[in-house]
Coordinates of C-alpha atoms in Angstrom, one line a residue:
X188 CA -4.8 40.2 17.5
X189 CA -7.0 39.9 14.3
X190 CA -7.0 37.3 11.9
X191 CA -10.0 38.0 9.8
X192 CA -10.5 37.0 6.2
X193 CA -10.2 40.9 5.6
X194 CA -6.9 41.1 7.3
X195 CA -5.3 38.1 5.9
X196 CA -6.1 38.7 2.2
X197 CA -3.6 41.0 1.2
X198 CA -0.6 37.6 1.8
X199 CA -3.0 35.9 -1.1
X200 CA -1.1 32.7 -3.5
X201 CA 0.0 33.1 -7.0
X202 CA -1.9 30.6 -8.9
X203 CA -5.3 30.4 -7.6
X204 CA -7.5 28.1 -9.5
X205 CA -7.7 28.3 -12.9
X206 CA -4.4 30.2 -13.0
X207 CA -1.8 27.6 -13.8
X208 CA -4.2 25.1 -14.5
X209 CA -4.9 23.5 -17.9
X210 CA -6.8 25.6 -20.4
X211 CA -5.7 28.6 -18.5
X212 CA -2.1 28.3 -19.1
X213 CA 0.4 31.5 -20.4
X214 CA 2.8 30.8 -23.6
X215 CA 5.8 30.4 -21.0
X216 CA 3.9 28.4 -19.0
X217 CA 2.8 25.8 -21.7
X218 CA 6.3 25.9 -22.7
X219 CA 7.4 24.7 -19.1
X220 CA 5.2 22.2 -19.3
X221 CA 6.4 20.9 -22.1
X222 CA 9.9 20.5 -21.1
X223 CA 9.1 19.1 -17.8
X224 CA 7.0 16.1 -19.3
X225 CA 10.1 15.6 -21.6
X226 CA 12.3 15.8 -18.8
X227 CA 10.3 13.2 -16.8
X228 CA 9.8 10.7 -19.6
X229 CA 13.4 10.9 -21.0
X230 CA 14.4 10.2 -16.9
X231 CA 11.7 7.4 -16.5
X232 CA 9.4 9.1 -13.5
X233 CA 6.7 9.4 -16.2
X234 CA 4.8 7.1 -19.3
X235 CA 2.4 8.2 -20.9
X236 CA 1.2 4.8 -21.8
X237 CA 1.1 3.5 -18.5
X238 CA -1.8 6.9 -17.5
X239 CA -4.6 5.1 -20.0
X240 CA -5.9 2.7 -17.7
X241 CA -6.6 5.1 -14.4
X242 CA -8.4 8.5 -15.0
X243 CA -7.9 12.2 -13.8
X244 CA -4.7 10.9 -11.9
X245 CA -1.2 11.0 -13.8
X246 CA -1.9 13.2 -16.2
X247 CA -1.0 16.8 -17.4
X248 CA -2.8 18.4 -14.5
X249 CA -0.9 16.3 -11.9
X250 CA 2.6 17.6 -13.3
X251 CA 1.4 21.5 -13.7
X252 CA 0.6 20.6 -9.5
X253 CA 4.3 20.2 -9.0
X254 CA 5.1 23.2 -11.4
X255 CA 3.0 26.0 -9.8
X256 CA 4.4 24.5 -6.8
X257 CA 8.0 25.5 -7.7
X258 CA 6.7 28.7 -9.8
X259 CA 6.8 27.4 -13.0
X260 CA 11.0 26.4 -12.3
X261 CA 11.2 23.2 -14.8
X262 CA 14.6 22.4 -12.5
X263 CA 13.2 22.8 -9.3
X264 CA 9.7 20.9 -9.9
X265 CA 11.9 17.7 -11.3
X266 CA 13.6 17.5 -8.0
X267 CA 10.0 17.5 -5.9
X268 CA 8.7 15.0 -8.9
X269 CA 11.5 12.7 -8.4
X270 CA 11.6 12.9 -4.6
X271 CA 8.0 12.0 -4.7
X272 CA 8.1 9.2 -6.8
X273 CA 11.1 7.9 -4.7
X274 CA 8.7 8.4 -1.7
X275 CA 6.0 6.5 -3.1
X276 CA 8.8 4.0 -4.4
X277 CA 9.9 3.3 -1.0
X278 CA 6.3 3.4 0.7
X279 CA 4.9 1.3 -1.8
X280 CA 1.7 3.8 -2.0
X281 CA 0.1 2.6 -5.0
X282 CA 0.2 -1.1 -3.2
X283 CA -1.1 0.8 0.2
X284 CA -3.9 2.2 -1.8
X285 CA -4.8 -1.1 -3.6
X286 CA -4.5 -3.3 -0.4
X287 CA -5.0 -1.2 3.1
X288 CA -7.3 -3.0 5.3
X289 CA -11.0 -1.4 5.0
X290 CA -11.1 -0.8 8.8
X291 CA -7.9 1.0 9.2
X292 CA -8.9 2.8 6.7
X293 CA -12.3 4.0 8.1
X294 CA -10.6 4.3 11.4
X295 CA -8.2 7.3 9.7
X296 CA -11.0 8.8 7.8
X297 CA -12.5 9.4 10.7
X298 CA -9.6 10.9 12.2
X299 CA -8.5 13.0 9.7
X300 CA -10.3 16.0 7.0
X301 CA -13.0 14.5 5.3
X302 CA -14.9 15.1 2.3
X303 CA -18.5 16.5 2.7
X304 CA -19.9 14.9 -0.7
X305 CA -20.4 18.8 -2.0
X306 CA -18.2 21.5 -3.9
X307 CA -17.5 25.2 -3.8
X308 CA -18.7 27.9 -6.1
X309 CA -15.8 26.9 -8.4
X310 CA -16.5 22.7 -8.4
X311 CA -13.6 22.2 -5.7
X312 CA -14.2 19.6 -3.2
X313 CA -15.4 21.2 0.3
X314 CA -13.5 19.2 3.0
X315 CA -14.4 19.6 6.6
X316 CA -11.8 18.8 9.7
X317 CA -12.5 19.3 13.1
X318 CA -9.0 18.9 15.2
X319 CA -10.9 18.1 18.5
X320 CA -11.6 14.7 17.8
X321 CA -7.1 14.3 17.7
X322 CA -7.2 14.4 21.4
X323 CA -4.4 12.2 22.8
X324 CA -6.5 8.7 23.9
X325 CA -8.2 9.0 20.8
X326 CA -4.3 9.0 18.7
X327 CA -2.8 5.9 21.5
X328 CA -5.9 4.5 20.7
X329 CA -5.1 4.8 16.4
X330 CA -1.0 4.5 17.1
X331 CA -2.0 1.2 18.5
X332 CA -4.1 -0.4 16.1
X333 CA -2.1 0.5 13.3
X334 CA 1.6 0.5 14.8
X335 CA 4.1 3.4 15.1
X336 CA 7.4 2.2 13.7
X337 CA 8.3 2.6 9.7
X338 CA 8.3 -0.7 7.4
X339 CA 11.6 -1.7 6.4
X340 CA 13.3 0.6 3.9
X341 CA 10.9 3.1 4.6
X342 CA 11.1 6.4 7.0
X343 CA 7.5 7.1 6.7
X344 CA 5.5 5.9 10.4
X345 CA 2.5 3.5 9.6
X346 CA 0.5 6.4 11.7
X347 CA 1.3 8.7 8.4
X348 CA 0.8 5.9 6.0
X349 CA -2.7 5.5 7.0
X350 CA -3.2 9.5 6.2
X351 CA -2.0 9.7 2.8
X352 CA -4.0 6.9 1.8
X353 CA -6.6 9.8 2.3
X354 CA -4.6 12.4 -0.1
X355 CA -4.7 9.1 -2.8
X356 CA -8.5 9.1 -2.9
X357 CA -8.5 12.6 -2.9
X358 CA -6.3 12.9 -6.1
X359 CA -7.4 9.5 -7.5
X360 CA -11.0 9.9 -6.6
X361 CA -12.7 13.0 -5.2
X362 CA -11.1 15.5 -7.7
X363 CA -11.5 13.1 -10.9
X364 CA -15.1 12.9 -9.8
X365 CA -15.4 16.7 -8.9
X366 CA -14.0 17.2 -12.5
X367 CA -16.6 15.3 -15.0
X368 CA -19.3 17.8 -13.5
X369 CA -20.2 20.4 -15.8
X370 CA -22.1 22.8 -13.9
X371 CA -19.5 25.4 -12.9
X372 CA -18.0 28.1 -14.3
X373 CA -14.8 25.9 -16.4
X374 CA -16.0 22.9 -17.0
X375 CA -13.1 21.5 -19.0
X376 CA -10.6 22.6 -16.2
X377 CA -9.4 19.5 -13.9
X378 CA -9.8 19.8 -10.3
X379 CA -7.0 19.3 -8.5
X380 CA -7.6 21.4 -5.5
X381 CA -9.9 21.3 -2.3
X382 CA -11.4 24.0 -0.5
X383 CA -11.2 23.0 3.7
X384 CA -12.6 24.1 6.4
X385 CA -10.9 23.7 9.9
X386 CA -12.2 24.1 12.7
X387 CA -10.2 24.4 15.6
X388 CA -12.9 25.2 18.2
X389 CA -12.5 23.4 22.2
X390 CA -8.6 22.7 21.6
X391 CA -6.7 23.7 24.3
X392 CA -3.0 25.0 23.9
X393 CA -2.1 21.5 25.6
X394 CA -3.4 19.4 22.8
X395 CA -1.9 21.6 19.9
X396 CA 1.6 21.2 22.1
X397 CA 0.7 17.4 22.0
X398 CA 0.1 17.2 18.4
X399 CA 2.4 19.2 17.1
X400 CA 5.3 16.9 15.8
X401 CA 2.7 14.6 14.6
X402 CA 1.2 17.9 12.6
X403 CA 4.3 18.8 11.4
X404 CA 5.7 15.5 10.0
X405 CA 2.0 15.2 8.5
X406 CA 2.1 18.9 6.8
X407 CA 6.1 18.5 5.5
X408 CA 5.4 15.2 3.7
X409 CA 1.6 16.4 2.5
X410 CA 3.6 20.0 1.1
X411 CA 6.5 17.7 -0.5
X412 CA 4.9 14.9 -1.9
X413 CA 1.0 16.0 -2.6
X414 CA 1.6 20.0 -4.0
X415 CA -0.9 21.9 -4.9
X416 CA -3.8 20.1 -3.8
X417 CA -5.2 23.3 -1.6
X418 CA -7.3 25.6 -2.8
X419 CA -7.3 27.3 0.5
X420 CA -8.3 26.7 4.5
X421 CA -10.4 28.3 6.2
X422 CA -9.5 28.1 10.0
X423 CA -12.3 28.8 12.3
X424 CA -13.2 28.5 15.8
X425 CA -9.5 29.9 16.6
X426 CA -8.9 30.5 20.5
X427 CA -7.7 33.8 22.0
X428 CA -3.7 31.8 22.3
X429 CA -3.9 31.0 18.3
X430 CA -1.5 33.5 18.0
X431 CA 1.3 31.5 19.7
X432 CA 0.1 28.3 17.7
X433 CA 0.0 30.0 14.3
X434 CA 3.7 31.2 15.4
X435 CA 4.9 27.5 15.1
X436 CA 2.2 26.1 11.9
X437 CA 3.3 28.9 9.7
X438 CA 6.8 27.5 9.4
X439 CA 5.8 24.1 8.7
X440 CA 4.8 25.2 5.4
X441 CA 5.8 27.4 2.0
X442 CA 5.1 30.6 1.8
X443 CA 2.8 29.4 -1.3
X444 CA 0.8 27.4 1.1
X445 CA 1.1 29.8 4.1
X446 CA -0.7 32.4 2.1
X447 CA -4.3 30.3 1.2
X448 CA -4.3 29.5 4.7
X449 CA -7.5 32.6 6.3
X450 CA -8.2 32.5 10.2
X451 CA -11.6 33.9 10.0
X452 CA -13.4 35.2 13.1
X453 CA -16.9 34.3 14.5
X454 CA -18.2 37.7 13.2
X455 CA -16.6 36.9 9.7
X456 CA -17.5 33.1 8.9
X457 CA -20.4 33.2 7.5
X458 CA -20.1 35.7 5.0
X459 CA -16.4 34.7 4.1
X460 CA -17.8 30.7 3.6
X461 CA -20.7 31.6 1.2
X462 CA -18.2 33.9 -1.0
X463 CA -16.8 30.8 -1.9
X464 CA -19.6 27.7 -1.0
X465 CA -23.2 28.0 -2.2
X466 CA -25.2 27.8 1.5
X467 CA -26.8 24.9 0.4
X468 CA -23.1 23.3 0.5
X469 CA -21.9 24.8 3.9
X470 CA -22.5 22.5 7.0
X471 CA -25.1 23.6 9.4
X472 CA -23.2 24.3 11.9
X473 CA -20.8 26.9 10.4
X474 CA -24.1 28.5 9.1
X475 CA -25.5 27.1 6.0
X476 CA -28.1 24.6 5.3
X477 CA -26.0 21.1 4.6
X478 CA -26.7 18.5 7.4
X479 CA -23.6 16.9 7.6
X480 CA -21.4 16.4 10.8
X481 CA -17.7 15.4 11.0
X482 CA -17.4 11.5 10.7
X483 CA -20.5 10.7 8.7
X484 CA -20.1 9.4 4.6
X485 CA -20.2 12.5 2.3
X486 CA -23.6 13.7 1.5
X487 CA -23.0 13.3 -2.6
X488 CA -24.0 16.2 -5.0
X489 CA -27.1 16.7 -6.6
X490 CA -25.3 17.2 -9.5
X491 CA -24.0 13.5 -9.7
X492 CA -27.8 12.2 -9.4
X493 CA -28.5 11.8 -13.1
X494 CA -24.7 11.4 -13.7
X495 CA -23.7 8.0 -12.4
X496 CA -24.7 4.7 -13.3
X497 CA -24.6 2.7 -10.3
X498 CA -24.1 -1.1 -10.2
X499 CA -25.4 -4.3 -8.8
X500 CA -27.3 -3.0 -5.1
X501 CA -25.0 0.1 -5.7
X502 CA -26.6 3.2 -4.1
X503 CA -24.2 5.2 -2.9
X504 CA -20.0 5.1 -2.4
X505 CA -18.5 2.9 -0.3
X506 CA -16.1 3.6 2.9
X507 CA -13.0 2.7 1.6
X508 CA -10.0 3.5 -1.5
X509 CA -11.4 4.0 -4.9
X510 CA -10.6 5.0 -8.1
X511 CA -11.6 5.7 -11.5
X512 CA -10.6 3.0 -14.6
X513 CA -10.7 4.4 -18.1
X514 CA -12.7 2.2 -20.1
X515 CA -12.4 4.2 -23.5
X516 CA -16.1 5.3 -24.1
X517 CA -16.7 5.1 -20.0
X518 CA -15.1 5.3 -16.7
X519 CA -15.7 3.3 -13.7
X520 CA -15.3 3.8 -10.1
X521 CA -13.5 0.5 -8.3
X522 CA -13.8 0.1 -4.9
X523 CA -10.6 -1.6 -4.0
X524 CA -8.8 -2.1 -0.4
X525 CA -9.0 -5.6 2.3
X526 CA -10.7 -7.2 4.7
X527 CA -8.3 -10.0 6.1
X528 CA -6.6 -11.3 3.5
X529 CA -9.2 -10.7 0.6
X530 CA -9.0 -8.0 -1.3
X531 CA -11.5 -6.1 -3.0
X532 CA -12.0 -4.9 -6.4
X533 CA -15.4 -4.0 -7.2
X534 CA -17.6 -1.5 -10.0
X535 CA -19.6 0.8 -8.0
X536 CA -20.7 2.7 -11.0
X537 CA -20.0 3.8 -14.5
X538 CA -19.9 7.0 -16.5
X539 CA -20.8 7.5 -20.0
X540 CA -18.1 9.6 -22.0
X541 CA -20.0 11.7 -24.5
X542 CA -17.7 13.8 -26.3
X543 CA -13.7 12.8 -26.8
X544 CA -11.7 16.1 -26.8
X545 CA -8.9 17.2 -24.9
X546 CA -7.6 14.3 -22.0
X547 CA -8.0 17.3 -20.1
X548 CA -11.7 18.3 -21.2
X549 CA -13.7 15.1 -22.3
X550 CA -17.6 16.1 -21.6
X551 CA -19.9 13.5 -19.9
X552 CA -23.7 12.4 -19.9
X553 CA -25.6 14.6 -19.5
X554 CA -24.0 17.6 -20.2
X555 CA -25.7 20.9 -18.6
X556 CA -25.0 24.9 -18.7
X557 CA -22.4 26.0 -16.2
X558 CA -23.7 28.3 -13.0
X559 CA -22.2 31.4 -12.9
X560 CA -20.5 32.0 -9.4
X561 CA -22.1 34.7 -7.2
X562 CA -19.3 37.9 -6.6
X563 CA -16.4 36.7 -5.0
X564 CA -14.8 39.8 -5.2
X565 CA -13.9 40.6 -1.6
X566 CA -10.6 37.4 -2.0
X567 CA -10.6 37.9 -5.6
X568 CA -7.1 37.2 -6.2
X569 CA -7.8 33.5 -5.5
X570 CA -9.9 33.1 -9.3

């Protein structure tokens, strides 16, 4: 059976990026928006006063997430909003974000899709996960260390909590930073969508059998409770049994979802990856030219060399939560997180605001033309 990015692309999403995104919105869909910020604020699941102090996070762009989620459906995307922010309620998220111990975290990132420091042709964050290292000693080993069972009043495993402290410093972190850089092709579109690559390769039918409630409960509370942060996955390395596996990971998602997901063969990779990531941006070992391998600290951007303004012995980010702090004519990256008992809350660097429009399109120092993206033609109904 053939799953090549050719064969796949006719199930293609709805809203591919900038489609439902801000600047890029229709008349109806601006008017949906509208209601559903009403509806949230007159409800209490949203103030706009209390979105000044943290950047890129809950803004417009994260409600239009939960709208192209449900289609636009103002009804539908108030009952995911308010089932997430009873999730978070319960799981005390923000708190887990500010507070989780600096090794645990490390311990996860490692586990889980990480963040290569680069970005596609269209300024989304290029994410890299390689399902081997999930083997079953290496999860005992993590179940262990961070303990199985829920906190009281929540249904949410610790094993899980540790995870979507990744998906907070995606959407509180990665994409805020992917979105002050100018060179691409909208510069005053948010991003608030990744581009991944999975690679599945040396994963016997055993270990998917193993993992697959763990996947599962993972993939229902990411779809419910983090929507719309794909761009789309590229699945490579896929075995000659995939077929059966794909059988039971199709239904763990919406068909939204199901559709950006592209198993792309060996012959197919490399030309699918560099429609979409510049080869300077594709790891080495899927074909480009990027030395990066699964585990390391993101290789950043050359794009972010002249942006940032790093502090004290500041060179680079550190492992760990962090997010962006709205300073008015800046923003600043805080490391937060623990080690023992002491928490941490530290400037790793600032950026200079240069322009005030838009919330949704400020400009930053220094400000340079936007690449054009090479033909993406072949999956054009993602742009």
């Amino acid at each position: 059976m053939s799953y090549s990015g050719a064969a796949h692309v006719g199930h293609i999403v709805e809203y591919g990026f900038p489609r439902g995104q801000l600047g890029h919105l229709t008349p109806d869909e601006e008017e949906a928006l509208r209601i559903f910020k009403e509806l949230c604020i007159e409800r209490g699941l949203y103030d706009p006063a209390n979105t000044v102090g943290e950047f890129g996070y809950r803004e417009d762009a994260l409600l239009l997430r939960f709208l192209r989620a449900r289609r636009f459906n103002v009804q539908d995307a108030f009952t995911q909003f308010h089932g997430t922010e009873q999730w978070r309620n319960e799981n005390e998220i923000d708190k887990l974000y500010n507070t989780i111990d600096l090794e645990r975290y490390d311990k996860t990132r490692r586990l889980y899709p990480q963040w290569t420091g680069r970005r596609d042709r269209r300024g989304l964050p290029v994410y890299v996960f390689e399902v081997k290292h999930l083997n079953s000693k290496t999860m005992s080993a993590y179940e262990k260390s961070v303990g199985v069972a829920s906190e009281p009043g929540s249904k949410t495993p610790q094993k899980l909590l540790g995870l979507f402290a990744l998906y907070e410093n995606l959407t509180r972190f990665v994409m805020p930073l992917c979105s002050i850089l100018s060179d691409r092709k909208y510069p005053g579109t948010p991003i608030t969508q990744s581009m991944n690559i999975v690679d599945i390769s040396g994963v016997s039918l055993t270990m998917f059998w193993n993992l697959r409630a763990h996947m599962q409960d993972a993939s229902v509370l990411a779809t419910a409770h983090y929507p719309e942060t794909l761009g789309c996955i590229f699945i490579i390395g896929a075995p000659s049994f995939f077929s059966t596996v794909w059988g039971w990971i199709k239904r763990w998602f919406d068909p939204i979802t199901t559709s950006k997901i592209f198993i792309l063969s060996k012959h197919d990779m490399k030309a699918t990856l560099e429609l979409f990531i510049d080869p300077a941006n594709i790891p080495k070992k899927y074909g480009g030219e990027l030395d990066f391998e699964f585990g390391q600290m993101p290789i950043l951007d050359p794009g972010l060399k002249d942006l940032l303004r790093w502090e004290g012995t500041y060179k680079d980010f550190p492992s760990g939560p962090i997010y962006w702090k709205d300073e008015g004519d800046h923003i600043e990256a805080i490391a937060v997180g623990s080690v023992g008992s002491k928490e941490r809350e530290e400037v790793i660097c600032k950026v200079r605001k240069v322009v005030y429009g838009l919330r949704s399109s400020i400009e930053y120092e220094p400000v340079t033309e936007p690449t054009t993206p090479s033909d993406m033609s072949k999956l054009a109904q993602l742009n």
